[in-house]
Amino acid sequence: IEEWMQSAEYVTPLKKSIVVGFSQLGTESAWRMANTTSIQDAAKESGITLVIKNAEQSQTKQFEAVRSFIRQKVDVIAIAPVVESGWDDILQEAKRAGIPVIIVDRSVDVEDSALFVTTIGSDFYEEGVKAGKYIQDRLRNVPGTIRIAELQGTSGSTPSIQRGEGFRSILGEKNHILFSQSAPADFTEHKGRQVMHGFLQVPEEERPQVLFAHNDEMAFGAIQAIQRAGLKPGEDIIIVSVDGSRKALQTLADGQINAVVECNPLLGPQLMQAVKEVIAGRTLPKRMVPREDIFTRESASREMLHRRF
Ligand code: GZL
Ligand code: ZN
């Protein structure tokens, strides 16, 4: 074997690095930035070339990104889909080009699940259930009707649909629970503040006693609106949010938020592992879910020590 490797016939196989085209949906939150960083770092550590395009919340820009990856003949396409619907045609184009697709974070709602290899992302329904159970425990012996306000994420996105469904699976049917106000605020602080301000333009007896914000940024915006109305966030209005950014855990420790449901953005290592397995021709489970927790004031400071975002 030694002589053969010395001979002219033996050509060192060029270690062509795998190329992944990733359509990231935006830069709207600390969660999203941490998700992007995790994927970039994991690509570097794996020696995988990552081509990343930011769609700024536009599904059309995501389609354009996928088409550019097809033209570039990347090895694998990864997509964090801004909304669930409308993906069948573009995923058919990737399939016809023979390029495997991995869905990251949120899900796509397509007729044929063979259009993607796997989806790596949180169980958003479970996150909603955790938030609902926290409120249920917190309000166990509070008399009378409880009015709940809800700041929803991007309409039609998996986290917004499923966090709302999970939350209602715990609190929906109760007769003394009233979902007094519920509206989308796009997962941003600015919209969270605007929509919460609107929620508070009611007579005192119609004011919500609970706010479920589908992510930290909308909770931060709501806190500003609540304070501007002369109320105490975390006391006059019980607030639960989702994600678990460092800033949210600090706000939790300060008592302005009452519980934060963890949503893990660090999907990079799982994504790159899945890419290698796809390239190696192995079959993958259709769904991979990261482990997640819920934080309260007691656990905030401990969790702060090893928060990555
Ligand atoms: C959840 C992710 C959501 C975060 C928001 O996995 O899709 O989008 O909860 C982000 O912060 O905007
Ligand atoms: Zn932790």
Short mmCIF file of C-alpha atoms and ligand atoms in Angstrom, two decimals:
data_model
loop_
_atom_site.label_atom_id
_atom_site.label_comp_id
_atom_site.label_asym_id
_atom_site.label_seq_id
_atom_site.Cartn_x
_atom_site.Cartn_y
_atom_site.Cartn_z
CA ILE A 1 0.00 0.00 0.00
CA GLU A 2 2.91 2.32 0.85
CA GLU A 3 4.46 1.94 -2.67
CA TRP A 4 1.05 2.46 -4.28
CA MET A 5 0.50 5.67 -2.27
CA GLN A 6 3.96 6.86 -3.37
CA SER A 7 3.15 6.07 -7.02
CA ALA A 8 1.65 8.61 -9.48
CA GLU A 9 -1.74 6.76 -9.57
CA TYR A 10 -2.53 7.71 -5.97
CA VAL A 11 -4.03 11.22 -5.96
CA THR A 12 -4.89 12.71 -2.56
CA PRO A 13 -8.68 13.01 -2.59
CA LEU A 14 -9.43 16.75 -2.49
CA LYS A 15 -11.28 17.25 0.82
CA LYS A 16 -14.00 19.34 -0.83
CA SER A 17 -15.70 21.11 2.08
CA ILE A 18 -19.46 20.72 2.34
CA VAL A 19 -21.37 23.89 1.39
CA VAL A 20 -24.63 24.73 3.23
CA GLY A 21 -26.93 27.52 2.06
CA PHE A 22 -28.92 28.85 5.04
CA SER A 23 -31.95 31.12 4.67
CA GLN A 24 -32.28 32.85 8.08
CA LEU A 25 -35.61 34.67 8.55
CA GLY A 26 -34.39 37.87 10.17
CA THR A 27 -32.68 39.71 13.04
CA GLU A 28 -35.77 40.55 15.12
CA SER A 29 -34.68 39.29 18.54
CA ALA A 30 -31.78 38.25 20.79
CA TRP A 31 -33.01 34.68 20.25
CA ARG A 32 -32.62 35.05 16.47
CA MET A 33 -29.12 36.57 16.76
CA ALA A 34 -28.02 33.75 19.08
CA ASN A 35 -29.50 31.23 16.63
CA THR A 36 -27.48 32.73 13.75
CA THR A 37 -24.28 32.85 15.82
CA SER A 38 -24.73 29.24 16.93
CA ILE A 39 -25.10 28.08 13.31
CA GLN A 40 -22.11 30.13 12.12
CA ASP A 41 -19.90 28.84 14.96
CA ALA A 42 -20.96 25.22 14.41
CA ALA A 43 -20.22 25.47 10.67
CA LYS A 44 -16.74 26.80 11.43
CA GLU A 45 -16.08 24.04 13.97
CA SER A 46 -17.25 21.41 11.46
CA GLY A 47 -15.20 22.77 8.54
CA ILE A 48 -18.47 23.33 6.68
CA THR A 49 -18.79 26.35 4.36
CA LEU A 50 -21.91 28.33 5.33
CA VAL A 51 -23.60 30.74 2.92
CA ILE A 52 -26.18 32.65 5.02
CA LYS A 53 -28.81 35.09 3.73
CA ASN A 54 -31.02 37.24 6.01
CA ALA A 55 -34.63 37.53 4.75
CA GLU A 56 -35.66 40.38 7.12
CA GLN A 57 -39.03 38.67 7.86
CA SER A 58 -39.86 38.33 4.12
CA GLN A 59 -40.90 34.88 2.83
CA THR A 60 -40.34 36.13 -0.75
CA LYS A 61 -36.72 36.90 0.13
CA GLN A 62 -36.44 33.38 1.56
CA PHE A 63 -37.63 31.97 -1.79
CA GLU A 64 -35.01 34.12 -3.58
CA ALA A 65 -32.31 32.87 -1.20
CA VAL A 66 -33.26 29.22 -1.85
CA ARG A 67 -33.19 29.82 -5.64
CA SER A 68 -29.72 31.36 -5.35
CA PHE A 69 -28.54 28.32 -3.35
CA ILE A 70 -29.94 26.04 -6.11
CA ARG A 71 -28.08 28.04 -8.79
CA GLN A 72 -24.93 27.86 -6.64
CA LYS A 73 -25.43 24.06 -6.38
CA VAL A 74 -24.85 23.97 -2.60
CA ASP A 75 -24.76 20.51 -0.99
CA VAL A 76 -27.55 21.14 1.56
CA ILE A 77 -30.14 23.92 1.99
CA ALA A 78 -31.25 24.92 5.51
CA ILE A 79 -34.29 27.15 6.08
CA ALA A 80 -35.68 28.87 9.19
CA PRO A 81 -39.18 29.54 7.76
CA VAL A 82 -40.78 32.85 8.79
CA VAL A 83 -44.30 31.36 8.36
CA GLU A 84 -45.55 27.77 7.92
CA SER A 85 -47.51 28.04 4.66
CA GLY A 86 -46.48 28.51 1.01
CA TRP A 87 -43.36 26.30 0.88
CA ASP A 88 -44.47 23.45 -1.42
CA ASP A 89 -43.30 24.94 -4.76
CA ILE A 90 -39.86 26.18 -3.69
CA LEU A 91 -39.12 22.89 -1.90
CA GLN A 92 -40.15 21.04 -5.11
CA GLU A 93 -37.55 23.15 -6.99
CA ALA A 94 -34.85 22.12 -4.48
CA LYS A 95 -35.94 18.47 -4.77
CA ARG A 96 -35.78 18.61 -8.58
CA ALA A 97 -32.26 20.05 -8.24
CA GLY A 98 -31.37 17.06 -6.03
CA ILE A 99 -30.48 19.27 -3.02
CA PRO A 100 -31.65 18.00 0.41
CA VAL A 101 -33.44 20.55 2.64
CA ILE A 102 -33.26 20.76 6.47
CA ILE A 103 -35.85 22.91 8.28
CA VAL A 104 -34.49 24.81 11.33
CA ASP A 105 -36.36 26.39 14.28
CA ARG A 106 -39.92 26.92 12.96
CA SER A 107 -41.81 24.41 10.77
CA VAL A 108 -43.23 24.29 7.26
CA ASP A 109 -46.76 23.01 6.56
CA VAL A 110 -46.40 21.08 3.27
CA GLU A 111 -48.47 18.33 1.61
CA ASP A 112 -45.50 16.01 1.11
CA SER A 113 -43.16 15.74 4.12
CA ALA A 114 -40.61 14.08 1.81
CA LEU A 115 -39.84 17.63 0.63
CA PHE A 116 -37.51 18.06 3.63
CA VAL A 117 -35.16 15.68 5.43
CA THR A 118 -35.86 16.77 9.03
CA THR A 119 -37.01 19.68 11.20
CA ILE A 120 -34.73 20.73 14.08
CA GLY A 121 -36.60 23.01 16.49
CA SER A 122 -38.41 23.48 19.77
CA ASP A 123 -41.74 22.03 20.83
CA PHE A 124 -43.55 25.38 20.86
CA TYR A 125 -46.83 23.79 22.00
CA GLU A 126 -45.03 22.52 25.12
CA GLU A 127 -43.65 26.01 25.72
CA GLY A 128 -47.24 27.35 25.68
CA VAL A 129 -48.32 24.59 28.06
CA LYS A 130 -45.52 25.53 30.50
CA ALA A 131 -46.61 29.18 30.41
CA GLY A 132 -50.25 28.16 30.97
CA LYS A 133 -49.40 25.90 33.88
CA TYR A 134 -47.39 28.68 35.55
CA ILE A 135 -50.35 31.10 35.29
CA GLN A 136 -52.78 28.41 36.47
CA ASP A 137 -50.64 27.80 39.60
CA ARG A 138 -50.12 31.50 40.19
CA LEU A 139 -53.86 32.29 40.01
CA ARG A 140 -55.07 29.16 41.81
CA ASN A 141 -56.85 31.01 44.62
CA VAL A 142 -57.49 34.40 43.00
CA PRO A 143 -61.30 35.00 43.08
CA GLY A 144 -63.45 36.32 40.24
CA THR A 145 -62.81 36.58 36.49
CA ILE A 146 -59.19 36.76 35.35
CA ARG A 147 -58.58 38.80 32.20
CA ILE A 148 -55.60 37.60 30.15
CA ALA A 149 -53.90 39.67 27.42
CA GLU A 150 -51.71 37.99 24.80
CA LEU A 151 -48.98 39.46 22.58
CA GLN A 152 -48.70 36.97 19.73
CA GLY A 153 -45.63 36.53 17.53
CA THR A 154 -45.60 36.70 13.73
CA SER A 155 -49.01 35.59 12.42
CA GLY A 156 -48.80 32.16 10.78
CA SER A 157 -45.45 31.27 12.35
CA THR A 158 -45.13 27.93 14.19
CA PRO A 159 -44.11 29.43 17.56
CA SER A 160 -47.01 31.89 17.53
CA ILE A 161 -49.63 29.29 16.51
CA GLN A 162 -48.42 26.60 18.90
CA ARG A 163 -47.52 28.74 21.93
CA GLY A 164 -51.07 30.13 21.76
CA GLU A 165 -52.61 26.66 21.41
CA GLY A 166 -50.51 25.18 24.23
CA PHE A 167 -51.35 28.09 26.55
CA ARG A 168 -55.10 27.75 25.81
CA SER A 169 -54.97 23.97 26.31
CA ILE A 170 -54.36 24.77 30.00
CA LEU A 171 -56.38 27.97 30.53
CA GLY A 172 -58.84 28.14 27.61
CA GLU A 173 -61.89 26.23 28.85
CA LYS A 174 -61.96 27.63 32.41
CA ASN A 175 -65.11 29.75 32.93
CA HIS A 176 -63.44 32.35 35.17
CA ILE A 177 -60.65 32.93 32.62
CA LEU A 178 -61.28 35.55 29.92
CA PHE A 179 -58.88 36.13 27.01
CA SER A 180 -59.72 39.84 26.99
CA GLN A 181 -57.15 40.98 24.39
CA SER A 182 -54.97 39.07 21.95
CA ALA A 183 -53.04 40.52 18.96
CA PRO A 184 -49.87 39.93 16.93
CA ALA A 185 -46.81 42.10 17.73
CA ASP A 186 -44.28 40.38 15.41
CA PHE A 187 -41.83 39.30 18.14
CA THR A 188 -40.43 42.85 18.35
CA GLU A 189 -40.03 45.25 21.31
CA HIS A 190 -41.42 48.20 19.32
CA LYS A 191 -44.63 46.42 18.31
CA GLY A 192 -44.93 44.89 21.79
CA ARG A 193 -44.93 48.38 23.32
CA GLN A 194 -47.43 49.72 20.74
CA VAL A 195 -49.91 46.83 21.06
CA MET A 196 -49.70 46.72 24.87
CA HIS A 197 -50.34 50.48 24.96
CA GLY A 198 -53.53 49.78 23.01
CA PHE A 199 -54.53 46.99 25.40
CA LEU A 200 -54.33 49.45 28.32
CA GLN A 201 -56.73 52.05 26.82
CA VAL A 202 -59.66 50.47 28.72
CA PRO A 203 -61.48 51.39 31.95
CA GLU A 204 -59.66 50.09 35.05
CA GLU A 205 -62.15 47.26 35.67
CA GLU A 206 -61.49 45.90 32.14
CA ARG A 207 -57.70 45.96 32.48
CA PRO A 208 -55.86 42.59 31.98
CA GLN A 209 -54.33 41.06 35.14
CA VAL A 210 -52.08 38.69 33.13
CA LEU A 211 -49.94 39.12 30.02
CA PHE A 212 -48.64 36.18 27.97
CA ALA A 213 -45.92 37.52 25.61
CA HIS A 214 -44.77 34.98 22.99
CA ASN A 215 -41.19 36.25 23.30
CA ASP A 216 -38.93 38.39 25.53
CA GLU A 217 -38.71 41.40 23.18
CA MET A 218 -42.49 41.87 23.18
CA ALA A 219 -42.48 41.54 26.98
CA PHE A 220 -39.83 44.30 27.26
CA GLY A 221 -41.98 46.58 25.07
CA ALA A 222 -45.07 45.78 27.12
CA ILE A 223 -43.23 46.59 30.37
CA GLN A 224 -42.49 50.09 29.04
CA ALA A 225 -46.17 50.62 28.12
CA ILE A 226 -47.33 49.28 31.51
CA GLN A 227 -44.95 51.61 33.40
CA ARG A 228 -46.02 54.56 31.24
CA ALA A 229 -49.63 53.82 32.31
CA GLY A 230 -48.52 54.18 35.95
CA LEU A 231 -48.77 50.43 36.65
CA LYS A 232 -46.22 47.98 38.10
CA PRO A 233 -45.21 45.18 35.69
CA GLY A 234 -44.85 41.85 37.54
CA GLU A 235 -47.27 43.06 40.25
CA ASP A 236 -50.36 44.82 38.79
CA ILE A 237 -49.96 42.63 35.70
CA ILE A 238 -48.42 39.14 35.93
CA ILE A 239 -46.13 38.63 32.92
CA VAL A 240 -44.90 35.39 31.33
CA SER A 241 -42.58 35.45 28.32
CA VAL A 242 -40.70 32.88 26.18
CA ASP A 243 -37.05 32.59 24.99
CA GLY A 244 -34.88 33.18 28.09
CA SER A 245 -32.37 35.80 26.95
CA ARG A 246 -29.94 37.12 29.58
CA LYS A 247 -31.86 40.40 29.59
CA ALA A 248 -35.11 38.51 30.27
CA LEU A 249 -33.52 36.62 33.18
CA GLN A 250 -32.26 39.92 34.62
CA THR A 251 -35.79 41.40 34.29
CA LEU A 252 -37.09 38.24 35.96
CA ALA A 253 -34.62 38.69 38.84
CA ASP A 254 -35.77 42.33 39.11
CA GLY A 255 -39.39 41.14 39.44
CA GLN A 256 -40.82 42.89 36.34
CA ILE A 257 -41.43 39.55 34.62
CA ASN A 258 -42.76 36.60 36.65
CA ALA A 259 -41.71 33.58 34.57
CA VAL A 260 -39.67 32.96 31.41
CA VAL A 261 -40.15 29.77 29.39
CA GLU A 262 -36.88 28.67 27.79
CA CYS A 263 -36.62 28.40 24.01
CA ASN A 264 -33.20 27.12 22.99
CA PRO A 265 -31.61 29.01 20.04
CA LEU A 266 -28.37 26.98 20.07
CA LEU A 267 -29.32 24.68 17.17
CA GLY A 268 -26.01 24.98 15.29
CA PRO A 269 -24.34 21.75 16.45
CA GLN A 270 -27.49 19.66 15.78
CA LEU A 271 -27.84 21.25 12.32
CA MET A 272 -24.24 20.55 11.30
CA GLN A 273 -24.46 16.98 12.62
CA ALA A 274 -27.61 16.49 10.52
CA VAL A 275 -25.84 17.95 7.46
CA LYS A 276 -22.97 15.46 7.79
CA GLU A 277 -25.43 12.56 8.18
CA VAL A 278 -27.41 13.65 5.11
CA ILE A 279 -24.20 13.89 3.05
CA ALA A 280 -23.18 10.44 4.34
CA GLY A 281 -26.52 9.14 3.05
CA ARG A 282 -27.90 8.22 6.46
CA THR A 283 -31.62 8.60 7.23
CA LEU A 284 -32.58 11.09 9.95
CA PRO A 285 -35.59 11.29 12.31
CA LYS A 286 -38.22 13.62 10.83
CA ARG A 287 -38.14 15.75 13.98
CA MET A 288 -35.36 16.74 16.44
CA VAL A 289 -36.29 18.75 19.57
CA PRO A 290 -33.83 20.51 21.96
CA ARG A 291 -34.30 20.16 25.76
CA GLU A 292 -35.99 23.20 27.42
CA ASP A 293 -36.90 24.53 30.87
CA ILE A 294 -38.96 27.27 32.61
CA PHE A 295 -37.26 29.89 34.79
CA THR A 296 -38.76 31.77 37.76
CA ARG A 297 -37.30 34.40 40.10
CA GLU A 298 -35.70 31.69 42.23
CA SER A 299 -33.80 30.08 39.34
CA ALA A 300 -33.01 33.29 37.41
CA SER A 301 -29.64 34.12 38.99
CA ARG A 302 -28.35 30.51 38.81
CA GLU A 303 -29.39 30.25 35.14
CA MET A 304 -27.76 33.63 34.43
CA LEU A 305 -24.34 32.08 35.14
CA HIS A 306 -24.34 29.92 32.05
CA ARG A 307 -26.74 31.72 29.70
CA ARG A 308 -25.22 31.81 26.20
CA PHE A 309 -27.39 34.65 24.88
C1 GZL B 1 -38.65 30.41 18.34
C2 GZL B 1 -38.29 31.49 17.33
C3 GZL B 1 -38.93 32.76 17.74
C4 GZL B 1 -38.40 33.29 19.07
C5 GZL B 1 -38.48 34.74 18.81
O1 GZL B 1 -37.97 29.25 18.04
O2 GZL B 1 -38.77 31.14 16.05
O3 GZL B 1 -38.62 33.73 16.75
O4 GZL B 1 -39.19 32.88 20.15
C6 GZL B 1 -37.97 34.82 17.38
O5 GZL B 1 -37.69 35.53 19.67
O6 GZL B 1 -38.35 36.00 16.81
ZN ZN B 2 -29.36 26.39 31.82
#
